[in-house]
PDB file of C-alpha atoms in Angstrom:
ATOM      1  CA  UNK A  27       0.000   0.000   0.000  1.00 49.00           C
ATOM      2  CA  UNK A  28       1.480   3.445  -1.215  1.00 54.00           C
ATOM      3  CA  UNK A  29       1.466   6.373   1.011  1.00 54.00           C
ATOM      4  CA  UNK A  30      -1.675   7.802  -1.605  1.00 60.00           C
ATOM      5  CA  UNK A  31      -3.919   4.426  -0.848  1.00 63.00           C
ATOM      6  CA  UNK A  32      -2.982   5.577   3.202  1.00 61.00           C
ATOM      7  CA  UNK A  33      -3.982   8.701   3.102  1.00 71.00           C
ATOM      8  CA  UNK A  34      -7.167   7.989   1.193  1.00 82.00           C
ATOM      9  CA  UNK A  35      -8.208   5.475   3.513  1.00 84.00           C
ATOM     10  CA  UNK A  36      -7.667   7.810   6.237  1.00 85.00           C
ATOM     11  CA  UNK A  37      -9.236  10.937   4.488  1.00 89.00           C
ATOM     12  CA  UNK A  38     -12.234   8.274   4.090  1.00 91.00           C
ATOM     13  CA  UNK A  39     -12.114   7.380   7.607  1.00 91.00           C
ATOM     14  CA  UNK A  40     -12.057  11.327   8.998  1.00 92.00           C
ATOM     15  CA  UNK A  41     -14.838  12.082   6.299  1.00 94.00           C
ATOM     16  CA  UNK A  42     -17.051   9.363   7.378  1.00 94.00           C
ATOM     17  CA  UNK A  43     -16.428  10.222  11.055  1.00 95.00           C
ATOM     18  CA  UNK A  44     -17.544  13.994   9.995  1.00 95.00           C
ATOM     19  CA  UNK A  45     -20.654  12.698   8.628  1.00 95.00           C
ATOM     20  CA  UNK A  46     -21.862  10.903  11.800  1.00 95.00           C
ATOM     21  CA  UNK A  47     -21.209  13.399  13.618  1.00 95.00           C
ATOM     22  CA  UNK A  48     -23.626  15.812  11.325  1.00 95.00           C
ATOM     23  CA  UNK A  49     -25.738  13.531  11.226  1.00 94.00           C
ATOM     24  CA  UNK A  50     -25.770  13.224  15.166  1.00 94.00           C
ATOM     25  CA  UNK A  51     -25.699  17.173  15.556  1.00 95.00           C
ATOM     26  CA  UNK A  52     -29.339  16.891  12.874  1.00 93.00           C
ATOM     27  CA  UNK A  53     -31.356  14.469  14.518  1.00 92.00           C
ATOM     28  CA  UNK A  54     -30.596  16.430  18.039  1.00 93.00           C
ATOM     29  CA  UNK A  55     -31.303  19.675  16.606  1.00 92.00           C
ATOM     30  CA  UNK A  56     -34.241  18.410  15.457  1.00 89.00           C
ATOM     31  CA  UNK A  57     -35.587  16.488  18.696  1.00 89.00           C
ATOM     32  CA  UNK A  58     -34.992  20.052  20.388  1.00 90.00           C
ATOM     33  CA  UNK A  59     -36.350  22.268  17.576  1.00 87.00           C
ATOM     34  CA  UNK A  60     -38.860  24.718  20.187  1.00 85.00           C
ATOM     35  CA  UNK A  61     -42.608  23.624  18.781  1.00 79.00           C
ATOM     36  CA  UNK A  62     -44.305  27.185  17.890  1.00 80.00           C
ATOM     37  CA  UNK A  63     -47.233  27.703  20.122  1.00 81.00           C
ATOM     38  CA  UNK A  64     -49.146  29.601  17.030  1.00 81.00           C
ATOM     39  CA  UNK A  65     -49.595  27.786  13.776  1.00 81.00           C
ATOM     40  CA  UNK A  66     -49.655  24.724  12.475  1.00 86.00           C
ATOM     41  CA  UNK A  67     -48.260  22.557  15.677  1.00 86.00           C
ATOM     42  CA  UNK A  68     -48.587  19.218  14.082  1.00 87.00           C
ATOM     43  CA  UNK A  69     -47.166  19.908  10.796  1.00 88.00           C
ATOM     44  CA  UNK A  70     -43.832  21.151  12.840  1.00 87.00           C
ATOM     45  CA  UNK A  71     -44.351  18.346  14.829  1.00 87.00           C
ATOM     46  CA  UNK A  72     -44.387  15.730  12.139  1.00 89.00           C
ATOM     47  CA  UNK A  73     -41.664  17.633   9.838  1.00 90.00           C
ATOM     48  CA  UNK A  74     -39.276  17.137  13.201  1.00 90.00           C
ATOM     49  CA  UNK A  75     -39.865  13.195  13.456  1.00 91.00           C
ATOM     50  CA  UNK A  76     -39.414  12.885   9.798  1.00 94.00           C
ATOM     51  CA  UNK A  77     -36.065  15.000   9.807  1.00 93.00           C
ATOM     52  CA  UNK A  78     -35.043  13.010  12.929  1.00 93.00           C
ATOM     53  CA  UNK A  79     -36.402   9.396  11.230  1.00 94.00           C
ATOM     54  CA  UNK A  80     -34.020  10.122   8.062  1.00 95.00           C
ATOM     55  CA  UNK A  81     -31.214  11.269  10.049  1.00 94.00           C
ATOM     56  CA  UNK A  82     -31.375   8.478  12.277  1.00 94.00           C
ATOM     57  CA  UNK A  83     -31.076   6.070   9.273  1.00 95.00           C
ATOM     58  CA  UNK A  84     -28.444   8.337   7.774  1.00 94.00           C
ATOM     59  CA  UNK A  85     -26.784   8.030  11.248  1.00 94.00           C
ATOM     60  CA  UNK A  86     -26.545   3.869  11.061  1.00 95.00           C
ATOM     61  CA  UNK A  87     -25.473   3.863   7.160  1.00 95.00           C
ATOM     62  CA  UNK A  88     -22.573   6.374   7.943  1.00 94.00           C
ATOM     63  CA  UNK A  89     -21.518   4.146  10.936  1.00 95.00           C
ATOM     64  CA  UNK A  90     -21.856   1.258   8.961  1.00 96.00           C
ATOM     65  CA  UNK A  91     -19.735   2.861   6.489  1.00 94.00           C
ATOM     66  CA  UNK A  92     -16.902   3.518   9.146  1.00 94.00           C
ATOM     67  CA  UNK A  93     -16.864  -0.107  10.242  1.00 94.00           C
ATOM     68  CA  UNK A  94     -15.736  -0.959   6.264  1.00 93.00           C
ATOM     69  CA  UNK A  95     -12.993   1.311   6.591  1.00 92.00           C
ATOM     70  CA  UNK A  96     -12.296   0.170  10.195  1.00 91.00           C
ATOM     71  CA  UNK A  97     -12.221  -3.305   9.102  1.00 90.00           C
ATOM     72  CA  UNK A  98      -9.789  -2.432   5.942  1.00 87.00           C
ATOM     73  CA  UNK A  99      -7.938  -0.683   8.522  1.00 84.00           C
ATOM     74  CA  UNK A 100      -7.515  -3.985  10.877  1.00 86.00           C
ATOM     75  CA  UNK A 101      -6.691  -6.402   7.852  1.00 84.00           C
ATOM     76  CA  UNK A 102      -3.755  -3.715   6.709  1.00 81.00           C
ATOM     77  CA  UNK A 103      -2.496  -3.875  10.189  1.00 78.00           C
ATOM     78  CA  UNK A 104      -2.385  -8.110  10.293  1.00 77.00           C
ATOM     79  CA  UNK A 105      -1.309  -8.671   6.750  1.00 77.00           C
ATOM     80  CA  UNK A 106       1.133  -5.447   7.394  1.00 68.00           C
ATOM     81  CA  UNK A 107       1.757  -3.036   3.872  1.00 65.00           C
ATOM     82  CA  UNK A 108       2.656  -4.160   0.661  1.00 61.00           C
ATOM     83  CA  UNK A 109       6.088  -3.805   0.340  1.00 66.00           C
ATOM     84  CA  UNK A 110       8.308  -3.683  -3.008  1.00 68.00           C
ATOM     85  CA  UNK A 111      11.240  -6.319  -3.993  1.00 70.00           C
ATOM     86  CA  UNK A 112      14.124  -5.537  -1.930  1.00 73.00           C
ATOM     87  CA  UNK A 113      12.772  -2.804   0.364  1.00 75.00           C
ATOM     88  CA  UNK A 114      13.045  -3.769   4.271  1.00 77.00           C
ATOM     89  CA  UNK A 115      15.987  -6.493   3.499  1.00 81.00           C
ATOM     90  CA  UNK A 116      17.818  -5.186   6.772  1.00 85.00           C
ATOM     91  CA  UNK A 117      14.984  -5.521   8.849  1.00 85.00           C
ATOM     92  CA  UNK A 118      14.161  -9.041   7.560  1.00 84.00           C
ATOM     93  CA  UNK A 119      17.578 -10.346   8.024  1.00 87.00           C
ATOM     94  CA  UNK A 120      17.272  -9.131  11.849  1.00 90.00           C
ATOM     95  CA  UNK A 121      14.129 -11.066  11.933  1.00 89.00           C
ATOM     96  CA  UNK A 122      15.752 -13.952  10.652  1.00 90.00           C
ATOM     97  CA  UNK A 123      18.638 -13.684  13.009  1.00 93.00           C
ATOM     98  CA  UNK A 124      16.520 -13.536  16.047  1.00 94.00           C
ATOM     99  CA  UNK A 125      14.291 -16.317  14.694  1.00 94.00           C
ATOM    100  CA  UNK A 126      17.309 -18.611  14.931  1.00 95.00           C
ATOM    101  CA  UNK A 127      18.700 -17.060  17.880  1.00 94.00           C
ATOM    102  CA  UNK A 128      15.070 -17.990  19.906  1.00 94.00           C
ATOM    103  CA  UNK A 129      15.391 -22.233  17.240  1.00 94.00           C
ATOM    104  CA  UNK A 130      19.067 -22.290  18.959  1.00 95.00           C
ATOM    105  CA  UNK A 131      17.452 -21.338  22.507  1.00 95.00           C
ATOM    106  CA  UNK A 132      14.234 -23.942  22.246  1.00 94.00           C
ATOM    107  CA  UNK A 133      17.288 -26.781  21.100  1.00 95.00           C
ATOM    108  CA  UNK A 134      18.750 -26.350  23.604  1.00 96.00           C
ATOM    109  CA  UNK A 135      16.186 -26.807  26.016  1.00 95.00           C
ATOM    110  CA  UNK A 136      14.501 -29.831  24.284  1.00 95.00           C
ATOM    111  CA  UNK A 137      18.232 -30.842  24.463  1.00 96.00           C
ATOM    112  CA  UNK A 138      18.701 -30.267  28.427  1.00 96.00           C
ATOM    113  CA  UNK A 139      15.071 -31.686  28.437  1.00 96.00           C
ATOM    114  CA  UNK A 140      16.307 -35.267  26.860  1.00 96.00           C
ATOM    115  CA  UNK A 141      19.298 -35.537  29.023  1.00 96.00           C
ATOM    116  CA  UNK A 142      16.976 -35.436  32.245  1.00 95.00           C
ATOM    117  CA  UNK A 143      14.744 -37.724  31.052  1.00 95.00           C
ATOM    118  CA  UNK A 144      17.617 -39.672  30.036  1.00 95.00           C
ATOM    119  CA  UNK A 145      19.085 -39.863  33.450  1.00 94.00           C
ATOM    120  CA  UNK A 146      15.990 -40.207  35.414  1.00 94.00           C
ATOM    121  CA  UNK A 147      15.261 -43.630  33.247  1.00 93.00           C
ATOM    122  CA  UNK A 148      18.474 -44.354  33.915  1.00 93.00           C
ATOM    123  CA  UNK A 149      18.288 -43.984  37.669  1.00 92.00           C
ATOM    124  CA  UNK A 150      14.724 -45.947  38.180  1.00 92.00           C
ATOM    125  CA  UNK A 151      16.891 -49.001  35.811  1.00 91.00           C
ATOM    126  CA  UNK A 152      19.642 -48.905  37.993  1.00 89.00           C
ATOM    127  CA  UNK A 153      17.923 -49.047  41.288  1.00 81.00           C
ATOM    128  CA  UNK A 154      14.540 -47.944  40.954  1.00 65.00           C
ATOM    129  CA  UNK A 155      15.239 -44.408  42.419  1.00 54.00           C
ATOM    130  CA  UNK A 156      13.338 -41.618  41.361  1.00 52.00           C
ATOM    131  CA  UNK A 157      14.419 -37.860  40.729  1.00 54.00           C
ATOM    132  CA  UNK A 158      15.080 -37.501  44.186  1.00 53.00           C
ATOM    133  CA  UNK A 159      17.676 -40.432  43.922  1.00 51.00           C
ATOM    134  CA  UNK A 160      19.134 -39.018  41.069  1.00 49.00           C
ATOM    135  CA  UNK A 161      19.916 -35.624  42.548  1.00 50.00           C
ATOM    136  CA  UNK A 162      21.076 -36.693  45.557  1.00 50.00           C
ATOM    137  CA  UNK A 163      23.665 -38.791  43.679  1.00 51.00           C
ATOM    138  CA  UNK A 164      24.266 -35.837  41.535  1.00 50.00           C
ATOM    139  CA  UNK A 165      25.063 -33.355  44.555  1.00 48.00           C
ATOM    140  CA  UNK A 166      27.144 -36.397  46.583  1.00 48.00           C
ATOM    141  CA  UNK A 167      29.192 -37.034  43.029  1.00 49.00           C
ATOM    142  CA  UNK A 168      27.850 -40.613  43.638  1.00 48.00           C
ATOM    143  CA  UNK A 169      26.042 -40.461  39.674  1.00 46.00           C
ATOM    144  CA  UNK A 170      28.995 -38.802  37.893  1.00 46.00           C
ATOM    145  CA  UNK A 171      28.962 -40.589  35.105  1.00 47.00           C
ATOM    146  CA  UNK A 172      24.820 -40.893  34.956  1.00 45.00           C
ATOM    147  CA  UNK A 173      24.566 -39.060  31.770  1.00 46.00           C
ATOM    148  CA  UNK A 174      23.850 -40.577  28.419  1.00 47.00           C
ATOM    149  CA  UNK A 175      26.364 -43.129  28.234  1.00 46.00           C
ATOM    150  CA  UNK A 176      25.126 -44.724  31.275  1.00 46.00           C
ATOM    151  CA  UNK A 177      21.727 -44.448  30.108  1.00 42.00           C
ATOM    152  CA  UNK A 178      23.001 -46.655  26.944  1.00 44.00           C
ATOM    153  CA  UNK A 179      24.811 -48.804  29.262  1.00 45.00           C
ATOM    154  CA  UNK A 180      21.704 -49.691  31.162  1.00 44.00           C
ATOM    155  CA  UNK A 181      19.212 -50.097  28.803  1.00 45.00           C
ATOM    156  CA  UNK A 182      20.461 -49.932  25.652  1.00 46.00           C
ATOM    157  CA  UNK A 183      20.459 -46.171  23.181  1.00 45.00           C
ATOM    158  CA  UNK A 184      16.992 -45.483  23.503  1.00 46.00           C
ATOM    159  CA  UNK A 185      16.569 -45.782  27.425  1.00 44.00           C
ATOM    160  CA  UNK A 186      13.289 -44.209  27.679  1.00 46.00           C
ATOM    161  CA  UNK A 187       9.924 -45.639  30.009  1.00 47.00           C
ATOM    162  CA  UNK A 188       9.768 -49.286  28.222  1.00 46.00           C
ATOM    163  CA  UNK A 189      13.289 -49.855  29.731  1.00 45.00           C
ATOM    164  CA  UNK A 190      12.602 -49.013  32.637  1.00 44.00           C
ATOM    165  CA  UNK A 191       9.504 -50.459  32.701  1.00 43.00           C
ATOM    166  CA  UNK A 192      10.799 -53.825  31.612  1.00 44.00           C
ATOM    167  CA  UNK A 193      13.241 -53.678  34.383  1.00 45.00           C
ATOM    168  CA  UNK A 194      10.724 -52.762  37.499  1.00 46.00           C
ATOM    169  CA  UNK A 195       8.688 -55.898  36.209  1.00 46.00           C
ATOM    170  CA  UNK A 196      11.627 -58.422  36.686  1.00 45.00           C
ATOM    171  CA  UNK A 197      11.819 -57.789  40.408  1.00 43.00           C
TER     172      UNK A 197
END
């Protein structure tokens, strides 16, 4: 979207927001119009609820009109402006930097993740301890070596619940 399509689509929206409020100033200037006390009362009368009736509908077109715009307003915002070939490379290539920066971060903890899974398999195959087993040994240096090798050693690469599971049935 050019900076001409912008501009009309906010001249639109200031335009239609003008209108209401006419409108709005009509019909109240109409439900207040004084009544004359001489004359024809009832032709006043009924010339002020007609002027009010067709401003009032006036009223909900224009605002109906303003929530088009608003709404081609909202899409612009999620879908963002139309840009040319080649204009915003810099701040794409920041975007794409800190999209692998946050990849590198969730690796890593899927990574960490694995490993503690790993060793708390390991732990319930060895001796059926639980967590608590496992970071006691870790803290005493007791489980040095309870990282992935030992996992393998115990049950094989893919240590995971059937391994352990398998070896809480035997006993």
């Amino acid at each position: 979207m050019n900076r001409r399509e912008h501009s009309s689509l906010l001249d639109r929206h200031d335009r239609a927001i003008a209108q209401i409020l006419t409108r709005f100033r009509n019909m109240v200037e109409a439900a207040t119009a004084p009544i004359p006390t001489t004359g024809n009362i009832l032709q006043q009368a009924a010339h002020n609820r007609l002027v009010m009736e067709t401003e009032a509908n006036a009223l909900i077109s224009e605002v109906q009109g303003l929530i088009v715009i608003a709404r081609e307003i909202k899409t612009l915002w999620a879908r963002g402006p139309l840009r040319q070939p080649g204009q915003d490379d810099d701040r794409e290539a920041e975007l794409d930097r800190q999209s692998q920066t946050v990849l590198n971060l969730y690796n890593q903890a899927m990574a960490m993740r694995d490993q503690a899974i790993r060793r708390e398999a390991a732990a319930r195959a060895n001796g059926g301890a639980g967590p608590s087993t496992t970071a006691a040994n870790a803290a005493s240096g007791a489980g040095a070596g309870a990282g992935p090798s030992t996992a393998a050693a115990a049950g094989g690469a893919g240590a995971g619940p059937s391994t352990s599971a398998a070896a809480g049935s035997g006993t």
